[in-house]
PDB file of C-alpha atoms in Angstrom:
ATOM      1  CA  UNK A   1       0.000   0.000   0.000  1.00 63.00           C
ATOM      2  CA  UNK A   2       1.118   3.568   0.047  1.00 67.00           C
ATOM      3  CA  UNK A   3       3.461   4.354   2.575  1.00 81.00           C
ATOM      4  CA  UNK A   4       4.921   7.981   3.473  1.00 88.00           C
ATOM      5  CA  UNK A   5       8.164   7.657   6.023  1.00 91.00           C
ATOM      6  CA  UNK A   6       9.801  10.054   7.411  1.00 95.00           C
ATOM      7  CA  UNK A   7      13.326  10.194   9.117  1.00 95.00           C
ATOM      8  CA  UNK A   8      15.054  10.841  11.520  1.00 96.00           C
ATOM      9  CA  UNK A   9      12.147  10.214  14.033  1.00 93.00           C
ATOM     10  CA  UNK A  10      13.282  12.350  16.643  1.00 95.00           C
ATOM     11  CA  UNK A  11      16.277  14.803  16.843  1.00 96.00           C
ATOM     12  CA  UNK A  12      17.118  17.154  19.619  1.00 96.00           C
ATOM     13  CA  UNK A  13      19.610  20.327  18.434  1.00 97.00           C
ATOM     14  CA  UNK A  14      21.374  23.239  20.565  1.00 97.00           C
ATOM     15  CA  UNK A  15      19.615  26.376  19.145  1.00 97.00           C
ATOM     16  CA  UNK A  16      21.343  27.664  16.617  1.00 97.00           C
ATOM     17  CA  UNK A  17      21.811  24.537  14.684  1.00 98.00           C
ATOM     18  CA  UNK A  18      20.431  23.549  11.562  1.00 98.00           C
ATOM     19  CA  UNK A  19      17.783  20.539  11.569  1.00 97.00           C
ATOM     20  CA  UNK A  20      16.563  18.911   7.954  1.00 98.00           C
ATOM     21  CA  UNK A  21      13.627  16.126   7.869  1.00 98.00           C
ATOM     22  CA  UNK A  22      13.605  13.471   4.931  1.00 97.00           C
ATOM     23  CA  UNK A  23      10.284  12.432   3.726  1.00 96.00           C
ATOM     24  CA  UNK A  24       9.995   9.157   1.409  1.00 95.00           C
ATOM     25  CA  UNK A  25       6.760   8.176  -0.711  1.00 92.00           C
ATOM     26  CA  UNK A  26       6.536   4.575  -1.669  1.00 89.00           C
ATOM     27  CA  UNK A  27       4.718   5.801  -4.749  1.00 89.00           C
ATOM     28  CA  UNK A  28       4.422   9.220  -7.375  1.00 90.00           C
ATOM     29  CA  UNK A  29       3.034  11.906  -5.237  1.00 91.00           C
ATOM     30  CA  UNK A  30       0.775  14.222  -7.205  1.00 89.00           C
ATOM     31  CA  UNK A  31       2.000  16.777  -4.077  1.00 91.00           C
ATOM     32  CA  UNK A  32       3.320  16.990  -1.055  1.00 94.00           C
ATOM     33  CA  UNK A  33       2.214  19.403   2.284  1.00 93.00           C
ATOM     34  CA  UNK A  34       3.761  20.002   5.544  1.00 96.00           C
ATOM     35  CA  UNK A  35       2.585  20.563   8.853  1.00 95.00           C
ATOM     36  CA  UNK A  36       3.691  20.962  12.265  1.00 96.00           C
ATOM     37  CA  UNK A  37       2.201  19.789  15.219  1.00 95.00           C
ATOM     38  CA  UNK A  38       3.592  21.823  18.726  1.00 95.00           C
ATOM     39  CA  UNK A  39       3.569  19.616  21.922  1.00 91.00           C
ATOM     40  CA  UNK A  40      -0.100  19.338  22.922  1.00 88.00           C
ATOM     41  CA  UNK A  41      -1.756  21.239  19.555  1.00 91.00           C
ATOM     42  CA  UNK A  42      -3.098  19.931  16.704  1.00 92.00           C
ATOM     43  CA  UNK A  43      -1.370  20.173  12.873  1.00 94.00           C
ATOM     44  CA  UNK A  44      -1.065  22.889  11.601  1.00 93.00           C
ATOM     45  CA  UNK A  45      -0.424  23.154   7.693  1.00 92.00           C
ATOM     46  CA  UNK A  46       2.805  24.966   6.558  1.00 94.00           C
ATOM     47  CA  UNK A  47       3.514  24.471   2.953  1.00 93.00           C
ATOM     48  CA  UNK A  48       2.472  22.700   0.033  1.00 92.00           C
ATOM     49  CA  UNK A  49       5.034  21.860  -3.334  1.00 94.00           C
ATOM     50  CA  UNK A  50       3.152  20.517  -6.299  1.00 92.00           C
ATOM     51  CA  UNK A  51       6.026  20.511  -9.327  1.00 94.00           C
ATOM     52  CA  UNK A  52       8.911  18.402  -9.698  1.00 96.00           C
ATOM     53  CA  UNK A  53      11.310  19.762  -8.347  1.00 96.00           C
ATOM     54  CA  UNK A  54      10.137  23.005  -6.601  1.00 96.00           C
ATOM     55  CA  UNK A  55      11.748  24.512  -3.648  1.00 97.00           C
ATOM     56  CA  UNK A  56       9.660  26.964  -1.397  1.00 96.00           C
ATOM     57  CA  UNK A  57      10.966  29.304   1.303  1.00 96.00           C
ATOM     58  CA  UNK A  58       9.884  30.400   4.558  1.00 94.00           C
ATOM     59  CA  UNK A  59      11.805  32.852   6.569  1.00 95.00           C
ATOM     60  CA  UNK A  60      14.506  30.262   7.908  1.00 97.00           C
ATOM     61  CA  UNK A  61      12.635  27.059   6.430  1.00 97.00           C
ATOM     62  CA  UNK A  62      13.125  25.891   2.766  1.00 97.00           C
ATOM     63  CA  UNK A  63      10.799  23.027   1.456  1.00 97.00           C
ATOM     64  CA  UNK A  64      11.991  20.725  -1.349  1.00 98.00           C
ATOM     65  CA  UNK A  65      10.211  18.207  -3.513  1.00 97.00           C
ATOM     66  CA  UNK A  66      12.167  15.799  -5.567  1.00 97.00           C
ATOM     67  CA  UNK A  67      12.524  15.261  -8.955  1.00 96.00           C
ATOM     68  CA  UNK A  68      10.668  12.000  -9.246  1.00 95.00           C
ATOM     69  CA  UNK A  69       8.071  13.681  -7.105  1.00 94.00           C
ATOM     70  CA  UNK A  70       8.724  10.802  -4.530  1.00 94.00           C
ATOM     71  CA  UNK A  71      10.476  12.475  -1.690  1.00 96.00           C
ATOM     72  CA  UNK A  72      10.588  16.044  -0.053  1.00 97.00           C
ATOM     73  CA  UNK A  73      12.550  17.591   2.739  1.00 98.00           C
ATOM     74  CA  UNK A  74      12.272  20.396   5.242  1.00 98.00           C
ATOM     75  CA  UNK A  75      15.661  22.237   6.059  1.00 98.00           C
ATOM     76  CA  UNK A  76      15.256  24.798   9.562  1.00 98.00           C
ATOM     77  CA  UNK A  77      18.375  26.953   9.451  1.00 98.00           C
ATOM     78  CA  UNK A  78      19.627  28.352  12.700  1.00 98.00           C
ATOM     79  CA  UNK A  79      16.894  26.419  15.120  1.00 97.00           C
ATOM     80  CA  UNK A  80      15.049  28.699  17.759  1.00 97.00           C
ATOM     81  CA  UNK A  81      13.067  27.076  20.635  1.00 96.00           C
ATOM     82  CA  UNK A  82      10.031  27.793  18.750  1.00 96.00           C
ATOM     83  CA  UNK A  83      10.642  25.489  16.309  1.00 97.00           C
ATOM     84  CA  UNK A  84      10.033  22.855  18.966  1.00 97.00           C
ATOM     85  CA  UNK A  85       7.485  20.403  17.577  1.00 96.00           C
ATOM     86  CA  UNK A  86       6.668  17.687  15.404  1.00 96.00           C
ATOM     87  CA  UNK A  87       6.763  17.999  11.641  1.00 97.00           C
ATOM     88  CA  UNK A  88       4.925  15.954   9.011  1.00 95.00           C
ATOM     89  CA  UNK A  89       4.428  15.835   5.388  1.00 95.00           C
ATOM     90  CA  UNK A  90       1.619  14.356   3.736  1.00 93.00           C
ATOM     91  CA  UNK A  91       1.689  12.859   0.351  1.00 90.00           C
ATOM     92  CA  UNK A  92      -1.246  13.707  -2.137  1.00 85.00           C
ATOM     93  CA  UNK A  93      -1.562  10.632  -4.602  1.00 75.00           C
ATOM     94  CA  UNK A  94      -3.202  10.908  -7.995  1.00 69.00           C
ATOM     95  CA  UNK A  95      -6.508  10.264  -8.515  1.00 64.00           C
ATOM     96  CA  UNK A  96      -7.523  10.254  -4.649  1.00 65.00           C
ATOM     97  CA  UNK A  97      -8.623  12.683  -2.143  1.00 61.00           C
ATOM     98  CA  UNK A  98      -6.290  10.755   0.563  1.00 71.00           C
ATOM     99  CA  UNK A  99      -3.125  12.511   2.268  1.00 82.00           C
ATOM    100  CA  UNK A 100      -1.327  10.268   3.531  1.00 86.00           C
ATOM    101  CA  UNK A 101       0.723  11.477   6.316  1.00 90.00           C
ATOM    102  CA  UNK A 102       4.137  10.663   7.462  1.00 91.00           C
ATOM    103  CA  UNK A 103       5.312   9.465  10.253  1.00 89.00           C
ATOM    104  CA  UNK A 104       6.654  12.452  11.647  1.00 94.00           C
ATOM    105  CA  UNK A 105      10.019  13.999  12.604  1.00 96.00           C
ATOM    106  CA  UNK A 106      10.044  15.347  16.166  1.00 95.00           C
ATOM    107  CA  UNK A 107      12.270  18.198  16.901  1.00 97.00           C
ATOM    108  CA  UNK A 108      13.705  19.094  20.678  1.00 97.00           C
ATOM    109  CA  UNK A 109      15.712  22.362  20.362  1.00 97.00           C
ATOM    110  CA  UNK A 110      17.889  22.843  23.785  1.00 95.00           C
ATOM    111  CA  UNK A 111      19.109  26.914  24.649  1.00 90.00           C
TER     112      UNK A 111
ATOM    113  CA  UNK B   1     -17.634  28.932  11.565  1.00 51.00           C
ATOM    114  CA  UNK B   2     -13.498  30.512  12.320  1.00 79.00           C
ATOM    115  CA  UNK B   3     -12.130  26.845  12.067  1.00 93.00           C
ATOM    116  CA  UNK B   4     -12.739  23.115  12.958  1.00 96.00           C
ATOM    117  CA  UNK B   5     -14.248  22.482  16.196  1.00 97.00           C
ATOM    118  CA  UNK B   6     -14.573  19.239  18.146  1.00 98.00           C
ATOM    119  CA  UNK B   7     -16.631  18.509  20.942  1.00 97.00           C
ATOM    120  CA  UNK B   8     -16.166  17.100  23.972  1.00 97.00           C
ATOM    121  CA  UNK B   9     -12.519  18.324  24.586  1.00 96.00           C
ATOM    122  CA  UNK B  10     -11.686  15.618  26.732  1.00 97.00           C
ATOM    123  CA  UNK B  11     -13.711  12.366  26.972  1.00 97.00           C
ATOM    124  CA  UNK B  12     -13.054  10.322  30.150  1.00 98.00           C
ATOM    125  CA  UNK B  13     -14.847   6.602  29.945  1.00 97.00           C
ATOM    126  CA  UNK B  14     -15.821   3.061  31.609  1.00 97.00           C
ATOM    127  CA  UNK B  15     -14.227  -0.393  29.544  1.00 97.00           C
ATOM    128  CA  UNK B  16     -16.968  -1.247  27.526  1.00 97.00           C
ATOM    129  CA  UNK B  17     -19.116   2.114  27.355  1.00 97.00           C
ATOM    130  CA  UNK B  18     -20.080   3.743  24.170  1.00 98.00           C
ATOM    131  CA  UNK B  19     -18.876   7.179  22.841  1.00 98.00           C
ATOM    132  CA  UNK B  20     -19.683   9.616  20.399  1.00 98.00           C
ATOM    133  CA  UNK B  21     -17.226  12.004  19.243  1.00 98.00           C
ATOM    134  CA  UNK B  22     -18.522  15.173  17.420  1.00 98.00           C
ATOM    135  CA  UNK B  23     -17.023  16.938  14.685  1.00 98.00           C
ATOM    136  CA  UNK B  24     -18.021  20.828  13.105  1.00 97.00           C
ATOM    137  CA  UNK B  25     -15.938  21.316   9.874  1.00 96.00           C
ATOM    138  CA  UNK B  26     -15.508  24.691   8.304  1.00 94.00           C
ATOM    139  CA  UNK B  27     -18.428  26.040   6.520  1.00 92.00           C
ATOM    140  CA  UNK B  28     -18.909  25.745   2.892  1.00 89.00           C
ATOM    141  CA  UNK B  29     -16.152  22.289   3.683  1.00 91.00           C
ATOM    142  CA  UNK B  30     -16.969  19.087   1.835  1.00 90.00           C
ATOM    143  CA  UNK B  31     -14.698  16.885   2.910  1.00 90.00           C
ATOM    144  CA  UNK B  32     -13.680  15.922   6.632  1.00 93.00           C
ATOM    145  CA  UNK B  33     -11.731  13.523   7.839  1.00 93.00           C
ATOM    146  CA  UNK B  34     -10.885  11.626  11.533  1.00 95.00           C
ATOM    147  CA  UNK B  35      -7.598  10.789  11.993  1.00 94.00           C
ATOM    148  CA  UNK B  36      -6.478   8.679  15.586  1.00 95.00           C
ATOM    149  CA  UNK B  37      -2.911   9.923  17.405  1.00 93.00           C
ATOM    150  CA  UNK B  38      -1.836   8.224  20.320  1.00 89.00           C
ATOM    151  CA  UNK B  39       0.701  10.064  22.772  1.00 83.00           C
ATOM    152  CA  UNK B  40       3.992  10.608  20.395  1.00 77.00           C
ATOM    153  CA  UNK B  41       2.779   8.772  17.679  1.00 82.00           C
ATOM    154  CA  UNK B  42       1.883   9.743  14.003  1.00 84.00           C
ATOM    155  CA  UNK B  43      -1.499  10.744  12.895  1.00 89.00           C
ATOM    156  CA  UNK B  44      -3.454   7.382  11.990  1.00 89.00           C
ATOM    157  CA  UNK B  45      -6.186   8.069   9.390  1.00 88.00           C
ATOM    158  CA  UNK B  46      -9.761   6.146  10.196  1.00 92.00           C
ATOM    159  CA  UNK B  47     -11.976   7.660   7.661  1.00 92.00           C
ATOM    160  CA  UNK B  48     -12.410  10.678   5.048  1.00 89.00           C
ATOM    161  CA  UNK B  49     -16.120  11.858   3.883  1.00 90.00           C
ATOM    162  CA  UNK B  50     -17.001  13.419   0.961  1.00 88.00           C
ATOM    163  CA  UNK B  51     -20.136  15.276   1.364  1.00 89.00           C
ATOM    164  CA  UNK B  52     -22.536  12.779   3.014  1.00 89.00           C
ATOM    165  CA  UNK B  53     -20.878   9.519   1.492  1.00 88.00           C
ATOM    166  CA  UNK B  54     -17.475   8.009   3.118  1.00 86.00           C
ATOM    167  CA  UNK B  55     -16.026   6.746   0.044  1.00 79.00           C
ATOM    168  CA  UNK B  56     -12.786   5.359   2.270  1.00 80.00           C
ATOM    169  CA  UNK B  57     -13.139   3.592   5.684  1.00 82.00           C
ATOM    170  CA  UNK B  58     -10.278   1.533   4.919  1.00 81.00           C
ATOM    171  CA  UNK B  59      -8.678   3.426   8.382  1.00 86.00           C
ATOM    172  CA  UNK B  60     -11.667   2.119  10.537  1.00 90.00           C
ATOM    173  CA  UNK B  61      -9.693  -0.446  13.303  1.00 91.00           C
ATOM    174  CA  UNK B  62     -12.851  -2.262  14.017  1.00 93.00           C
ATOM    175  CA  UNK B  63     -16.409  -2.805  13.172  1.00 94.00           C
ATOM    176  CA  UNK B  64     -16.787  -0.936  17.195  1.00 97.00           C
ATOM    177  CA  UNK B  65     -15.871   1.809  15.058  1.00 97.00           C
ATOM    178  CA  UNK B  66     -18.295   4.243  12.713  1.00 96.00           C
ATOM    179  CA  UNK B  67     -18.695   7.849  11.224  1.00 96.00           C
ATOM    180  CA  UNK B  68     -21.697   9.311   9.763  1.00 95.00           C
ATOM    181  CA  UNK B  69     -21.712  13.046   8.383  1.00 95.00           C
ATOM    182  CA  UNK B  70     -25.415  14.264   7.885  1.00 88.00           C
ATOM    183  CA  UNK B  71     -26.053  17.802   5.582  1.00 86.00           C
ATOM    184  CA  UNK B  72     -22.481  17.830   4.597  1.00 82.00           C
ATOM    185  CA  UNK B  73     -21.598  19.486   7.877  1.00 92.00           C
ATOM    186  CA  UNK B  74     -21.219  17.940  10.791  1.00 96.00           C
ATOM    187  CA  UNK B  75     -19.565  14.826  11.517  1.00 97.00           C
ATOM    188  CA  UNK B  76     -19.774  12.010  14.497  1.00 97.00           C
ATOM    189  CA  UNK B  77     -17.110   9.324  15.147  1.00 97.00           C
ATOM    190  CA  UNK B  78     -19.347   6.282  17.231  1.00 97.00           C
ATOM    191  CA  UNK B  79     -17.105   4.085  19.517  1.00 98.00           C
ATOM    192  CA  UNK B  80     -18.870   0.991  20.726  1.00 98.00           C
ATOM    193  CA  UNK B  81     -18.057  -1.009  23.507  1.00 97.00           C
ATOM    194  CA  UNK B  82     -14.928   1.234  24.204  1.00 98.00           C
ATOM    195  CA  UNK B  83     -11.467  -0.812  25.033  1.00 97.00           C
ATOM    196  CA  UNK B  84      -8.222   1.167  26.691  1.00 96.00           C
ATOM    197  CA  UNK B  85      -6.247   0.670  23.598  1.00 95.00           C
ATOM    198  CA  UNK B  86      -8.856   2.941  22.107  1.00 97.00           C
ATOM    199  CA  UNK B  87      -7.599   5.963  24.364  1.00 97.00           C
ATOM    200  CA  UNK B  88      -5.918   8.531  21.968  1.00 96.00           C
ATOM    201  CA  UNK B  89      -6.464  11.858  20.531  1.00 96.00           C
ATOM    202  CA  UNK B  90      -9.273  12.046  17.832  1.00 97.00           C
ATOM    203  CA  UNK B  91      -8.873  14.502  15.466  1.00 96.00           C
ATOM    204  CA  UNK B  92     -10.887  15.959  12.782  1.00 97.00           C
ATOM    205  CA  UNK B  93     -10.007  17.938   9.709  1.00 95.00           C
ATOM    206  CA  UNK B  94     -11.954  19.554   6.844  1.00 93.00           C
ATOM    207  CA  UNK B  95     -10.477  20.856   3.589  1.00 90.00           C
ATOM    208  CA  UNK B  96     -12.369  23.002   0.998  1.00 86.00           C
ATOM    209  CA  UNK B  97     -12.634  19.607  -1.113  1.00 74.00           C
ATOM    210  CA  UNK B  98     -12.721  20.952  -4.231  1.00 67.00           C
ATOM    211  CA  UNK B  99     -10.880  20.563  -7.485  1.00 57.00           C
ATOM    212  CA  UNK B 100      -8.913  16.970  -8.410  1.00 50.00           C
ATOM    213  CA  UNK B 101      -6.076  17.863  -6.121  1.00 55.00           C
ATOM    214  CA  UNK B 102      -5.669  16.753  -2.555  1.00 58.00           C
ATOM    215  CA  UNK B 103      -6.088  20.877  -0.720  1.00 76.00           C
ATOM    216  CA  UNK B 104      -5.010  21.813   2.741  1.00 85.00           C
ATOM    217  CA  UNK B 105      -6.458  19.707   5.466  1.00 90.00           C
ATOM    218  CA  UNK B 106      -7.544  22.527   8.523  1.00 93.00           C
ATOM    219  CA  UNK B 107      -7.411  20.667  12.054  1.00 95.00           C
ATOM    220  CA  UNK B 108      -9.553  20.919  14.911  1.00 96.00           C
ATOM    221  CA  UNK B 109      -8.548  20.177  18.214  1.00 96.00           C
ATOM    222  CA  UNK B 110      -9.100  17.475  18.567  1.00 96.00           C
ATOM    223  CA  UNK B 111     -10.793  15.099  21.474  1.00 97.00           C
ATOM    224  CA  UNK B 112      -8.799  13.383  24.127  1.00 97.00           C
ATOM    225  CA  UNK B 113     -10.422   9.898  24.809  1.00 97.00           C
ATOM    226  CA  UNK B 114      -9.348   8.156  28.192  1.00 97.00           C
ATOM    227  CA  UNK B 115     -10.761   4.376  28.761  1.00 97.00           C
ATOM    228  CA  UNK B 116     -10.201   3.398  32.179  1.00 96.00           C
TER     229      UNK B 116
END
């Protein structure tokens, strides 16, 4: 079946750092979203990349989708302790109203 | 209404008693779906309506489990005979549902079920 993973599963940073999350699609994504999810909230979307290839910015994030349309990634330069949270992308197949989420990338930022 | 709202907030229940979890999309919002998160874990999709019609319940962990949607607005999630591994967050989210692209999924609160 169709299967989004995401890695790491959890990383903890010293602000400052730089943090990236990998997202993998077992299958051709028609698009891809992000969200985030703060400890105790509910998602929140971010972003969403929709050509092969495209690469979106926000402030210190930049969003990537691959070329084959199969993976994406999320790169947070120079962490703050707001950034604390979990992240997930969802995969939009073809020909279905379904996201399929990942399996999310927790981020711990330490002062 | 301002966003997705889910009612009760937190549900605290008996082994065995039945629940119903309730679900107010965004106006004008065709599609809504209930995803399951336990604590730490990844969102776990049950079931996604279309309108009045649930065209994938694939998600659905049990036949204890159901959703109906009635006027295209408001959704409930029915748990029957309620067991502790179903204690999670429920969460609902609606998305404009339009077009032949998958659009932004908006998230409600979602409703903190505790079995005892």
């Amino acid at each position: 079946g169709q299967q989004v993973m995401q890695i790491p599963q959890y990383q903890h940073v010293q602000e400052g750092e730089d943090f990236t999350t990998y997202c993998n699609s077992s299958t051709t994504l028609s698009n891809i979203q992000w969200y985030k999810q703060r400890p105790g909230g509910h998602p929140v979307f971010l972003i969403q990349l929709v050509k092969s290839g495209e690469v979106k910015k926000q402030k210190r994030l930049t969003f990537q989708f691959g070329e084959a349309k199969k993976n994406s990634s999320l790169h947070i330069t120079a962490t703050q302790t707001t950034d604390v949270g979990t992240y997930f992308c969802a995969g939009g197949h073809i020909n279905t109203d379904k996201l399929i989420f990942g399996t999310g990338t927790r981020l711990q930022v330490f002062p | 209404g301002a966003g997705v709202s889910q009612s009760p907030s937190n549900k605290v229940t008996e082994k065995g008693k039945d629940v119903e979890l309730r679900c107010d999309p965004i106006s004008g919002h065709t599609a809504l779906y209930w995803y399951r998160q336990s604590l730490g874990q990844g969102l776990e999709f049950l079931i996604y309506f279309q309108g009045n019609s649930a065209p994938d319940k694939s998600g659905l962990p049990s036949d204890r489990f159901s959703a109906e949607r009635t006027g295209g607005s408001v959704s409930t999630l029915t748990i029957q005979r309620t067991q502790q591994e179903d204690s999670a967050v429920y969460l609902c989210a609606s998305s404009s549902g339009s077009g032949s692209e998958v659009d932004t999924q908006y998230f409600g609160p979602g409703t903190r079920l505790t079995v005892l």
